[in-house]
Amino acid sequence: SWCSCKRPFVDQIDQPFSSMQKGGSIARAAHRWPAAALRRFSSGGGSPGIFEMRKYTLKPEKAGKYLSALEAYGDVRKRLLPLRLFALPETGGQLFVATHLYSYRDIAEREEKRAKAIQDAEWLAFLSETNECLSTTESSIYVEAKATLEACGLDGASSPGPLGDPESPGVYEFRRYQLRLGYDAVPLFLEHYGKGLPSKLEADPQAKLVTLLYSDIGGLNEVYEVWRHDDVSAMTRSRVEARKATEWRASIAQIAGLAQTFTTTIMKPVKPSVWN
């Protein structure tokens, strides 16, 4: 296998699940883990940083105006804010939802950068032009499960560099899991996911797992896989190949017991997205 994964995420915790089960259930053991500990163990060491996902529902009749202004002021956004992805859904859910992802060192850096942006004349001009285009706005904070990614030799999404060719943008597949309540839900998800991921990567080495995020502020116990494909046909091929990966199928069977809902959305990047 080209992806030589280390031991699963859960083995990087102070005590593996097997020892936690002695004298109590996994669920009771997981209640001893504060959110900060989960972040630390899923970060592969050091500060994991945070990712903010913002979703703006556009008024359909104003979408063209918003996208024109978005492109015109694209350099202003990238100058002020650590943008990674700006995309619109093609199918798989509500349309006209401008979805943008930012990477920050921590909440303090987010507050600092957004406070500076609101003082910037060009940024204020953009807001003035586009506020009438928005129906609703939403913001949530996520942490990257970096240790799970690093175990399979994946870099994750912390790098600020471009992804893909601006002249030939791909598509992004957002796979969203809403897990059941409980402190153990996300750790169990990462345990199962980490065991099956190598076989999925081996089945289709062309697909790129850009990041794996779990929610920290907003709706909790929410997990996103974000995959990049060259096009929709490549995404379809990846799904077909993944169904042949025995370990991946076994992991998904375990994850199904944790998930309340699962959705997948095809997103297409738009300027000024850093990821294409």
Short mmCIF file of C-alpha atoms in Angstrom, two decimals:
data_model
loop_
_atom_site.label_atom_id
_atom_site.label_comp_id
_atom_site.label_asym_id
_atom_site.label_seq_id
_atom_site.Cartn_x
_atom_site.Cartn_y
_atom_site.Cartn_z
CA SER A 1 0.00 0.00 0.00
CA TRP A 2 1.28 3.49 -0.87
CA CYS A 3 -0.34 4.84 2.31
CA SER A 4 1.42 3.35 5.30
CA CYS A 5 -0.71 4.53 8.20
CA LYS A 6 0.44 4.57 11.78
CA ARG A 7 -1.73 3.23 14.55
CA PRO A 8 -5.27 4.61 14.55
CA PHE A 9 -6.10 7.95 16.15
CA VAL A 10 -7.51 6.43 19.29
CA ASP A 11 -4.18 4.78 20.17
CA GLN A 12 -2.62 8.23 20.50
CA ILE A 13 -4.84 8.94 23.50
CA ASP A 14 -3.45 8.36 27.00
CA GLN A 15 -5.33 5.06 27.32
CA PRO A 16 -6.67 3.02 24.40
CA PHE A 17 -10.36 2.16 24.32
CA SER A 18 -9.64 -1.42 25.37
CA SER A 19 -8.25 -0.32 28.73
CA MET A 20 -10.99 2.28 29.17
CA GLN A 21 -13.58 -0.45 28.95
CA LYS A 22 -12.33 -2.04 32.17
CA GLY A 23 -14.75 -1.09 34.90
CA GLY A 24 -16.94 1.07 32.66
CA SER A 25 -18.28 1.66 29.19
CA ILE A 26 -16.56 3.59 26.44
CA ALA A 27 -19.22 6.26 26.79
CA ARG A 28 -18.42 6.81 30.48
CA ALA A 29 -14.69 6.94 29.75
CA ALA A 30 -15.22 9.47 26.98
CA HIS A 31 -17.03 11.79 29.39
CA ARG A 32 -13.66 12.35 31.07
CA TRP A 33 -12.24 13.98 27.94
CA PRO A 34 -12.70 17.77 27.80
CA ALA A 35 -13.01 19.40 24.38
CA ALA A 36 -9.47 20.81 24.65
CA ALA A 37 -8.05 17.30 25.08
CA LEU A 38 -9.88 16.04 22.00
CA ARG A 39 -8.47 18.97 20.01
CA ARG A 40 -4.95 18.23 21.24
CA PHE A 41 -5.08 14.54 20.47
CA SER A 42 -6.57 15.08 17.03
CA SER A 43 -4.01 17.73 16.10
CA GLY A 44 -0.88 15.60 15.96
CA GLY A 45 0.82 17.83 18.53
CA GLY A 46 1.04 21.60 18.85
CA SER A 47 -1.79 24.01 18.25
CA PRO A 48 -4.35 22.56 15.84
CA GLY A 49 -5.67 25.97 14.84
CA ILE A 50 -9.29 26.52 13.93
CA PHE A 51 -11.30 26.69 10.73
CA GLU A 52 -14.27 28.98 10.31
CA MET A 53 -16.95 27.94 7.82
CA ARG A 54 -19.25 30.77 6.81
CA LYS A 55 -22.42 30.17 4.80
CA TYR A 56 -24.25 33.06 3.17
CA THR A 57 -27.58 32.32 1.55
CA LEU A 58 -27.85 34.53 -1.52
CA LYS A 59 -31.04 35.97 -2.94
CA PRO A 60 -31.26 34.22 -6.34
CA GLU A 61 -32.03 37.45 -8.18
CA LYS A 62 -28.97 39.09 -6.58
CA ALA A 63 -26.51 36.19 -6.94
CA GLY A 64 -24.94 37.60 -10.11
CA LYS A 65 -24.30 40.96 -8.47
CA TYR A 66 -22.75 39.30 -5.43
CA LEU A 67 -20.41 37.12 -7.47
CA SER A 68 -19.27 40.07 -9.58
CA ALA A 69 -18.41 42.08 -6.48
CA LEU A 70 -16.81 39.00 -4.90
CA GLU A 71 -14.38 38.72 -7.81
CA ALA A 72 -13.74 42.47 -8.00
CA TYR A 73 -12.83 42.66 -4.31
CA GLY A 74 -11.14 39.26 -4.20
CA ASP A 75 -7.66 40.60 -3.48
CA VAL A 76 -9.05 42.70 -0.62
CA ARG A 77 -10.54 39.60 1.02
CA LYS A 78 -7.29 37.64 0.69
CA ARG A 79 -5.28 40.60 2.01
CA LEU A 80 -7.38 40.83 5.15
CA LEU A 81 -8.53 37.27 5.86
CA PRO A 82 -6.87 33.80 5.66
CA LEU A 83 -9.22 32.46 2.98
CA ARG A 84 -8.88 28.86 1.83
CA LEU A 85 -12.02 27.98 -0.14
CA PHE A 86 -14.90 30.00 -1.57
CA ALA A 87 -17.45 27.84 -3.34
CA LEU A 88 -21.08 27.48 -4.39
CA PRO A 89 -23.11 24.26 -4.33
CA GLU A 90 -23.77 22.62 -7.68
CA THR A 91 -26.11 19.95 -6.32
CA GLY A 92 -26.77 17.96 -3.16
CA GLY A 93 -28.66 20.48 -1.06
CA GLN A 94 -29.80 24.07 -0.91
CA LEU A 95 -28.46 26.17 -3.78
CA PHE A 96 -27.16 29.75 -3.76
CA VAL A 97 -25.28 29.20 -0.49
CA ALA A 98 -21.90 30.93 -0.70
CA THR A 99 -19.65 28.73 1.45
CA HIS A 100 -16.25 30.04 2.53
CA LEU A 101 -13.59 28.46 4.73
CA TYR A 102 -10.89 30.34 6.66
CA SER A 103 -7.94 29.07 8.71
CA TYR A 104 -6.87 30.83 11.91
CA ARG A 105 -4.30 30.13 14.59
CA ASP A 106 -7.00 30.53 17.27
CA ILE A 107 -10.14 32.47 18.16
CA ALA A 108 -8.07 35.49 19.21
CA GLU A 109 -6.49 35.75 15.75
CA ARG A 110 -9.92 35.48 14.14
CA GLU A 111 -11.24 38.34 16.27
CA GLU A 112 -8.16 40.44 15.54
CA LYS A 113 -8.31 39.99 11.77
CA ARG A 114 -12.04 40.55 11.53
CA ALA A 115 -11.76 43.68 13.68
CA LYS A 116 -9.11 45.07 11.33
CA ALA A 117 -11.18 44.17 8.28
CA ILE A 118 -14.15 46.17 9.50
CA GLN A 119 -11.88 49.23 9.63
CA ASP A 120 -10.68 48.80 6.05
CA ALA A 121 -12.26 51.19 3.53
CA GLU A 122 -12.18 48.71 0.65
CA TRP A 123 -13.75 45.99 2.75
CA LEU A 124 -16.48 48.35 3.89
CA ALA A 125 -17.14 49.23 0.26
CA PHE A 126 -17.56 45.54 -0.58
CA LEU A 127 -19.98 45.05 2.32
CA SER A 128 -21.96 48.08 1.26
CA GLU A 129 -22.32 46.74 -2.27
CA THR A 130 -23.29 43.20 -1.29
CA ASN A 131 -25.35 43.37 1.91
CA GLU A 132 -28.56 43.58 -0.10
CA CYS A 133 -27.64 40.29 -1.84
CA LEU A 134 -27.74 38.23 1.36
CA SER A 135 -30.74 36.48 2.85
CA THR A 136 -29.08 34.75 5.84
CA THR A 137 -25.56 34.38 7.23
CA GLU A 138 -24.10 31.60 9.36
CA SER A 139 -20.73 30.94 11.00
CA SER A 140 -19.35 27.81 12.73
CA ILE A 141 -15.91 26.88 14.07
CA TYR A 142 -14.21 23.55 13.35
CA VAL A 143 -10.99 21.80 14.35
CA GLU A 144 -9.03 19.64 11.94
CA ALA A 145 -8.49 15.98 12.89
CA LYS A 146 -4.86 16.36 11.92
CA ALA A 147 -3.48 13.29 13.67
CA THR A 148 -5.92 11.10 11.74
CA LEU A 149 -4.75 12.69 8.48
CA GLU A 150 -1.06 12.63 9.35
CA ALA A 151 -1.27 8.94 10.18
CA CYS A 152 -1.93 8.39 6.47
CA GLY A 153 0.69 10.86 5.27
CA LEU A 154 -1.84 13.61 4.50
CA ASP A 155 -0.97 17.25 5.16
CA GLY A 156 -4.45 18.52 5.91
CA ALA A 157 -5.64 22.03 5.19
CA SER A 158 -3.41 24.19 7.38
CA SER A 159 -1.07 25.18 4.55
CA PRO A 160 -2.03 28.57 3.10
CA GLY A 161 -0.82 27.69 -0.40
CA PRO A 162 -3.03 27.25 -3.47
CA LEU A 163 -4.63 23.91 -4.26
CA GLY A 164 -5.39 22.89 -7.83
CA ASP A 165 -4.97 24.84 -11.06
CA PRO A 166 -6.84 28.19 -11.27
CA GLU A 167 -7.20 27.65 -15.01
CA SER A 168 -8.75 24.21 -14.51
CA PRO A 169 -10.67 24.20 -11.19
CA GLY A 170 -11.93 20.93 -9.83
CA VAL A 171 -14.94 20.14 -7.66
CA TYR A 172 -15.11 19.73 -3.91
CA GLU A 173 -17.18 17.03 -2.31
CA PHE A 174 -18.47 18.02 1.12
CA ARG A 175 -19.47 14.88 3.03
CA ARG A 176 -21.25 15.91 6.23
CA TYR A 177 -22.04 13.61 9.17
CA GLN A 178 -24.29 14.69 12.02
CA LEU A 179 -23.34 12.34 14.84
CA ARG A 180 -25.44 11.40 17.84
CA LEU A 181 -25.03 13.27 21.12
CA GLY A 182 -22.33 12.21 23.57
CA TYR A 183 -18.71 12.97 24.30
CA ASP A 184 -17.62 9.69 22.76
CA ALA A 185 -19.21 10.21 19.32
CA VAL A 186 -16.38 12.12 17.63
CA PRO A 187 -13.53 10.00 19.09
CA LEU A 188 -15.32 6.83 17.98
CA PHE A 189 -15.90 8.30 14.53
CA LEU A 190 -12.19 9.13 14.18
CA GLU A 191 -11.20 5.66 15.38
CA HIS A 192 -13.36 3.93 12.76
CA TYR A 193 -12.50 6.45 10.04
CA GLY A 194 -8.76 6.13 10.63
CA LYS A 195 -8.92 2.35 10.31
CA GLY A 196 -10.68 2.42 6.95
CA LEU A 197 -9.15 5.48 5.30
CA PRO A 198 -5.97 3.79 3.98
CA SER A 199 -7.98 1.34 1.89
CA LYS A 200 -10.09 4.14 0.41
CA LEU A 201 -6.99 6.16 -0.50
CA GLU A 202 -5.41 3.11 -2.08
CA ALA A 203 -8.57 2.35 -4.06
CA ASP A 204 -8.49 5.77 -5.75
CA PRO A 205 -5.17 7.62 -5.41
CA GLN A 206 -6.42 10.43 -7.70
CA ALA A 207 -8.93 11.72 -5.15
CA LYS A 208 -7.48 14.14 -2.58
CA LEU A 209 -8.76 14.30 0.98
CA VAL A 210 -8.22 18.00 1.64
CA THR A 211 -9.32 18.04 5.26
CA LEU A 212 -11.33 16.27 7.96
CA LEU A 213 -13.07 18.68 10.34
CA TYR A 214 -15.21 18.33 13.43
CA SER A 215 -17.28 21.12 14.97
CA ASP A 216 -16.15 23.07 18.02
CA ILE A 217 -18.56 26.04 18.08
CA GLY A 218 -22.01 25.82 16.55
CA GLY A 219 -23.90 22.58 16.01
CA LEU A 220 -21.79 20.02 17.87
CA ASN A 221 -20.77 16.49 16.88
CA GLU A 222 -20.72 17.49 13.23
CA VAL A 223 -17.98 16.12 10.95
CA TYR A 224 -16.99 17.17 7.43
CA GLU A 225 -14.85 15.27 4.96
CA VAL A 226 -13.75 17.60 2.16
CA TRP A 227 -12.48 15.84 -0.98
CA ARG A 228 -11.14 17.43 -4.15
CA HIS A 229 -11.76 15.76 -7.52
CA ASP A 230 -10.77 16.87 -11.01
CA ASP A 231 -14.42 16.80 -12.08
CA VAL A 232 -17.76 15.16 -11.31
CA SER A 233 -16.86 12.08 -13.36
CA ALA A 234 -13.73 11.61 -11.24
CA MET A 235 -15.84 11.91 -8.09
CA THR A 236 -18.21 9.24 -9.36
CA ARG A 237 -15.30 6.94 -10.19
CA SER A 238 -13.90 7.48 -6.70
CA ARG A 239 -17.17 6.39 -5.13
CA VAL A 240 -17.29 3.24 -7.25
CA GLU A 241 -13.71 2.33 -6.33
CA ALA A 242 -14.28 3.05 -2.62
CA ARG A 243 -17.08 0.47 -2.53
CA LYS A 244 -14.49 -2.17 -3.41
CA ALA A 245 -12.30 -1.27 -0.42
CA THR A 246 -13.15 -3.84 2.25
CA GLU A 247 -11.71 -1.97 5.23
CA TRP A 248 -13.41 1.26 4.18
CA ARG A 249 -16.77 -0.49 3.88
CA ALA A 250 -16.31 -1.95 7.35
CA SER A 251 -15.49 1.48 8.77
CA ILE A 252 -18.54 3.07 7.18
CA ALA A 253 -20.69 0.30 8.65
CA GLN A 254 -19.41 1.23 12.11
CA ILE A 255 -19.81 4.97 11.46
CA ALA A 256 -23.41 4.40 10.37
CA GLY A 257 -24.23 3.48 13.95
CA LEU A 258 -22.96 6.87 15.13
CA ALA A 259 -24.50 9.07 12.44
CA GLN A 260 -27.98 10.53 12.65
CA THR A 261 -27.81 12.02 9.14
CA PHE A 262 -25.37 12.04 6.24
CA THR A 263 -25.33 14.40 3.25
CA THR A 264 -22.97 14.96 0.36
CA THR A 265 -22.77 18.17 -1.66
CA ILE A 266 -20.82 19.01 -4.81
CA MET A 267 -19.20 22.43 -4.47
CA LYS A 268 -17.56 24.44 -7.25
CA PRO A 269 -14.92 27.03 -6.31
CA VAL A 270 -15.38 30.62 -7.45
CA LYS A 271 -12.96 33.55 -7.47
CA PRO A 272 -11.27 34.53 -5.17
CA SER A 273 -10.93 30.96 -3.81
CA VAL A 274 -7.33 29.94 -2.98
CA TRP A 275 -8.31 26.32 -3.49
CA ASN A 276 -9.37 25.59 -7.05
#
